[in-house]
Coordinates of C-alpha atoms and ligand atoms in Angstrom, one line a residue:
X14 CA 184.9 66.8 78.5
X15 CA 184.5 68.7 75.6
X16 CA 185.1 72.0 77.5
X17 CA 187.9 71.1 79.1
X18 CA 189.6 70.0 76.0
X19 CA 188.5 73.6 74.4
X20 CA 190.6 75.4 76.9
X21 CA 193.5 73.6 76.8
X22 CA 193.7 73.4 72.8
X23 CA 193.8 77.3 73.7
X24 CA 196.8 77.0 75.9
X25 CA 195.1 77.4 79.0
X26 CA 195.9 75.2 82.1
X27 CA 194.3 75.1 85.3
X28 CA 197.3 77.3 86.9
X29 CA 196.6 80.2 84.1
X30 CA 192.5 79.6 84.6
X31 CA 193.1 79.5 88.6
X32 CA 195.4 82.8 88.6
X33 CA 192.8 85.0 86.4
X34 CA 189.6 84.0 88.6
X35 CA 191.7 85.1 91.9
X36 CA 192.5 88.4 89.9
X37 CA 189.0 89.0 89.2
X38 CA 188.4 87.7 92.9
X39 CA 191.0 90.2 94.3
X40 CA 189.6 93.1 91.4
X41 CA 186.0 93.1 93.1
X42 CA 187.0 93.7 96.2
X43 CA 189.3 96.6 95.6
X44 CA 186.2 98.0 93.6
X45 CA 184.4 98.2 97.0
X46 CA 187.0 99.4 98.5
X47 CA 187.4 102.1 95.9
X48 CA 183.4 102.8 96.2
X49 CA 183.5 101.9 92.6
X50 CA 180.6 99.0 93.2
X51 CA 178.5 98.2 96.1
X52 CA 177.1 94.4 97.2
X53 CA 176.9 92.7 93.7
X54 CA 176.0 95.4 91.7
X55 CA 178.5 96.4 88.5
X56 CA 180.9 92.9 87.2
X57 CA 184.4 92.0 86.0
X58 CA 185.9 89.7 83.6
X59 CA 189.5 89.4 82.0
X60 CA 190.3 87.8 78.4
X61 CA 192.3 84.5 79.1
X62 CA 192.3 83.7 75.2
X63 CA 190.2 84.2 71.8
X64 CA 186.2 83.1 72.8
X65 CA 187.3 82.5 76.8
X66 CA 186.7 84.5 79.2
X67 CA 186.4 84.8 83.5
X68 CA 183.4 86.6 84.5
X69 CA 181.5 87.6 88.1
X70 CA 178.9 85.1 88.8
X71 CA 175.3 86.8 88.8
X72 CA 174.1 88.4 91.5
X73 CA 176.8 87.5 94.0
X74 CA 178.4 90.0 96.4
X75 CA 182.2 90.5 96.0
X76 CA 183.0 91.0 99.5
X77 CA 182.8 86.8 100.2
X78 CA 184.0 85.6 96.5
X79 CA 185.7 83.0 96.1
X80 CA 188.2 81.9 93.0
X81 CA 185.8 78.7 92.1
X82 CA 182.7 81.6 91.8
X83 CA 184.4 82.7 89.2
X84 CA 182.8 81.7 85.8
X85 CA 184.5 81.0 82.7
X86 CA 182.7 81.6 79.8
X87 CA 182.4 82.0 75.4
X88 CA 182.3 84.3 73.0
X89 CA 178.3 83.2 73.2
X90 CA 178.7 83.8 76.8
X91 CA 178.1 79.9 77.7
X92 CA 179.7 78.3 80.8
X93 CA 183.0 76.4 79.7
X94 CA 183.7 75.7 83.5
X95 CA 181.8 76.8 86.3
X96 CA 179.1 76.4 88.5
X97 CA 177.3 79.8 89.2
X98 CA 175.8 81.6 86.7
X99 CA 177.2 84.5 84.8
X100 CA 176.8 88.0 85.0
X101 CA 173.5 88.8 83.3
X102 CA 175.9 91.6 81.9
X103 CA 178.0 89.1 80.3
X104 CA 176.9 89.8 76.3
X105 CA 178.3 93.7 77.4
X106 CA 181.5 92.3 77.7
X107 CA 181.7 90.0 74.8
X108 CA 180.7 92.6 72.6
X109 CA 183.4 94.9 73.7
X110 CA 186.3 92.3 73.6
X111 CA 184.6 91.1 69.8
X112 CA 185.1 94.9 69.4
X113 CA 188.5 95.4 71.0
X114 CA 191.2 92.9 70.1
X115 CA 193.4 95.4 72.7
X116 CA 190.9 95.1 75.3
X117 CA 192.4 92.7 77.9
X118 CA 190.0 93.2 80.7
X119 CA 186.4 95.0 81.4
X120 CA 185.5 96.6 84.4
X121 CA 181.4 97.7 84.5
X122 CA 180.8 99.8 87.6
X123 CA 178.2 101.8 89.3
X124 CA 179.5 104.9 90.6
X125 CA 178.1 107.9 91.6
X126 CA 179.2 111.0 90.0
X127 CA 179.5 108.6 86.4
X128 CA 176.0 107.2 87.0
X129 CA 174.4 110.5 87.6
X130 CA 175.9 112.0 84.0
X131 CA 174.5 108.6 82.8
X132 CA 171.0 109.5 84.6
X133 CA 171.3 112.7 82.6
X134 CA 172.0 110.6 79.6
X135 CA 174.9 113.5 78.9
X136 CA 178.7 112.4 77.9
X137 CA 181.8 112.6 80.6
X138 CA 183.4 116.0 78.6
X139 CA 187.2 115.9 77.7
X140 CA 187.6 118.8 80.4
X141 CA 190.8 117.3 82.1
X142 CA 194.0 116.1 80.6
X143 CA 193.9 113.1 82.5
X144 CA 191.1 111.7 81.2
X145 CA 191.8 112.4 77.3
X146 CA 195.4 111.3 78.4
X147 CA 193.8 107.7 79.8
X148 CA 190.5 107.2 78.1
X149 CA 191.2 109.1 74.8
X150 CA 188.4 111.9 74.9
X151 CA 185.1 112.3 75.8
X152 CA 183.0 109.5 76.8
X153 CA 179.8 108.8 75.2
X154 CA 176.6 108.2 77.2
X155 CA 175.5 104.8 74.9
X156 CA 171.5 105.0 74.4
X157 CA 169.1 103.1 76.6
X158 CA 168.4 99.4 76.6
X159 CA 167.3 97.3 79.4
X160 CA 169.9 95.6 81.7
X161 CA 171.2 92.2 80.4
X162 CA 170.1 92.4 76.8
X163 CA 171.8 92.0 73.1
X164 CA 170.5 95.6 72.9
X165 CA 172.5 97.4 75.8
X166 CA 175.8 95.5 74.3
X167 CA 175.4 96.8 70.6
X168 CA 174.4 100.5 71.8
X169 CA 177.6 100.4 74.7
X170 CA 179.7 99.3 71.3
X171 CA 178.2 102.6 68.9
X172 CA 178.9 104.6 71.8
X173 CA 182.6 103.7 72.3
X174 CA 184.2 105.8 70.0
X175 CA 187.5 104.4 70.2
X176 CA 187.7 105.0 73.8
X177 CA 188.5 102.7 76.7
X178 CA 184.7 104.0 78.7
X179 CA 181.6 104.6 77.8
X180 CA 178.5 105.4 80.1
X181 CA 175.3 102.9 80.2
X182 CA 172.4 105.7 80.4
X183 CA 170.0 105.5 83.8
X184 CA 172.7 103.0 84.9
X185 CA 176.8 102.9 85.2
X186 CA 179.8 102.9 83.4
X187 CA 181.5 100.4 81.5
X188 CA 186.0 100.4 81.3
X189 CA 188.3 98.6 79.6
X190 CA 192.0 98.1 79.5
X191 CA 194.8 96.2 78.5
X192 CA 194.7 94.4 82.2
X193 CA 192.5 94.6 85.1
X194 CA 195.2 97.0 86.5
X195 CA 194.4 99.3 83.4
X196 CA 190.8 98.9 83.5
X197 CA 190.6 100.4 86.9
X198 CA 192.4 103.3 86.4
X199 CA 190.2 103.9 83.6
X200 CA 187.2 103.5 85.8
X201 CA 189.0 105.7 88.8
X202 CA 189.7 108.3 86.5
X203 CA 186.1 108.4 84.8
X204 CA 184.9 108.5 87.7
X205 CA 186.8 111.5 89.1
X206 CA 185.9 113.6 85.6
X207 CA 182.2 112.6 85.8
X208 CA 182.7 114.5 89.5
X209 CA 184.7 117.2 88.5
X210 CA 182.2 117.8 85.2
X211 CA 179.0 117.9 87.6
X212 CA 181.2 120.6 89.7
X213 CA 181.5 122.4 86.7
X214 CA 178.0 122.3 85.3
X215 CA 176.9 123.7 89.0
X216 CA 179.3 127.0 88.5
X217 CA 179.1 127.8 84.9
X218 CA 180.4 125.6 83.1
X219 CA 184.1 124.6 81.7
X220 CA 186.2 124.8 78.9
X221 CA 186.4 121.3 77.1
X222 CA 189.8 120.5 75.3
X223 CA 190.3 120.4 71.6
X224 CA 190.3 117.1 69.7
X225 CA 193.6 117.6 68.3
X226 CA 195.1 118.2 71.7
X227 CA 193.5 115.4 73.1
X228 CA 195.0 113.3 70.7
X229 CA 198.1 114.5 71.0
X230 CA 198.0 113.6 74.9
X231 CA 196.3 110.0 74.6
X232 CA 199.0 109.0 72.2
X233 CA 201.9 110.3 74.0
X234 CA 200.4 108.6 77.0
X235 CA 199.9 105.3 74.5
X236 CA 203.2 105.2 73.4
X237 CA 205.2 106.4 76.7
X238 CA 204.0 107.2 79.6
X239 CA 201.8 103.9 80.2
X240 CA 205.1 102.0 79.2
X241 CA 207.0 103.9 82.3
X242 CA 204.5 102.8 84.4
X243 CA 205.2 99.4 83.5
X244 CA 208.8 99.8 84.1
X245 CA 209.2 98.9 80.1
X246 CA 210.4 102.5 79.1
X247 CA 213.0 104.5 81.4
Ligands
ZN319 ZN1 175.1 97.3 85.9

């Protein structure tokens, strides 16, 4: 009872909680699709208000999900309404929404070329305009901590940098955006630099681009371009 009169002194009815858990429904399977995940590995969750949150269940595949599987959870990553459990990932995603007011939704994958830099426990170089343009720069390789803890959510925090990615080492990447559409670019295009870095590193290396130019193109993609592809600037 007392749940259920949290979220709606938030403003959230059962239509707004019911439309974020089939987004995060439709998000996991388009991240199989994408080869961004496989079976229940990697998790998804959206911001539906301050402290609330819609997160994978634990250890559930995303090919079968269903809305109701869905968990809505705190800030202290308890269940508000739900009957699964969360994703034991779900203190990494609290911690980066406690550490991004922009950050909307969070996309934690395990894809190849990104989880090899982060076996390597090197960064995702600023060595294509698309990914300073997106992300913001390089992406840190966070340090190690074992899955699930308090640990691996305040090292994937130091490691962000102001950027919307950051790489778990000896395990995945972690994304966020300003919506779950957002979030998987950011994870697409991660993913394609964390390839096109190792194809580098195998014939001689590349030429990484200069902070001041990647900050040029991230905000010009901030303050425009994203906007166009929203259909809010001509
Ligand atoms: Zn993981």
């Amino acid at each position: 009872m007392e749940k259920a009169v949290l979220l709606n002194d938030k403003g959230l009815t059962p239509e707004t909680i019911l439309s974020a858990r089939e987004a995060v429904v439709n998000m996991g399977k388009e991240l199989i699709e994408r080869k961004l995940v496989a079976g229940s590995w990697g998790n998804i969750s959206v911001k539906l208000a301050d402290g609330v949150y819609a997160v994978t269940p634990s250890g559930r595949g995303y090919a079968n999900q269903k809305p109701e599987d869905i968990v809505i959870i705190n800030a202290a990553c308890e269940t508000l309404d739900g009957v699964l459990t969360p994703s034991s990932e779900s203190k990494l995603h609290t911690a980066i929404y406690n550490a991004c007011p922009e950050a909307k939704a969070i996309i934690h994958t395990h894809s190849i070329y990104a989880s090899a830099l982060a076996a390597m426990r090197k960064p995702v170089p600023a060595i294509i305009e698309d990914i300073v343009q997106i992300i913001g720069g390089r992406v840190n390789c966070a340090e190690y901590a074992l899955p699930g803890t308090q640990e691996l959510a305040d090292n994937a925090v130091k490691a962000m940098n102001g950027r919307k990615g950051l790489l778990l080492a000896n395990h995945g990447a972690v994304c966020w955006g300003k919506s779950l559409d957002d979030a998987l670019i950011v994870a697409e295009i991660l993913e394609k630099a964390a390839q096109i870095a190792i194809i580098c590193q195998s014939c001689g290396g590349a030429v990484e681009l200069s902070n001041e130019d990647a900050e040029i193109m991230h905000n010009f993609y901030e303050e425009h371009y994203s906007k166009r592809q929203l259909g809010v600037e001509k």
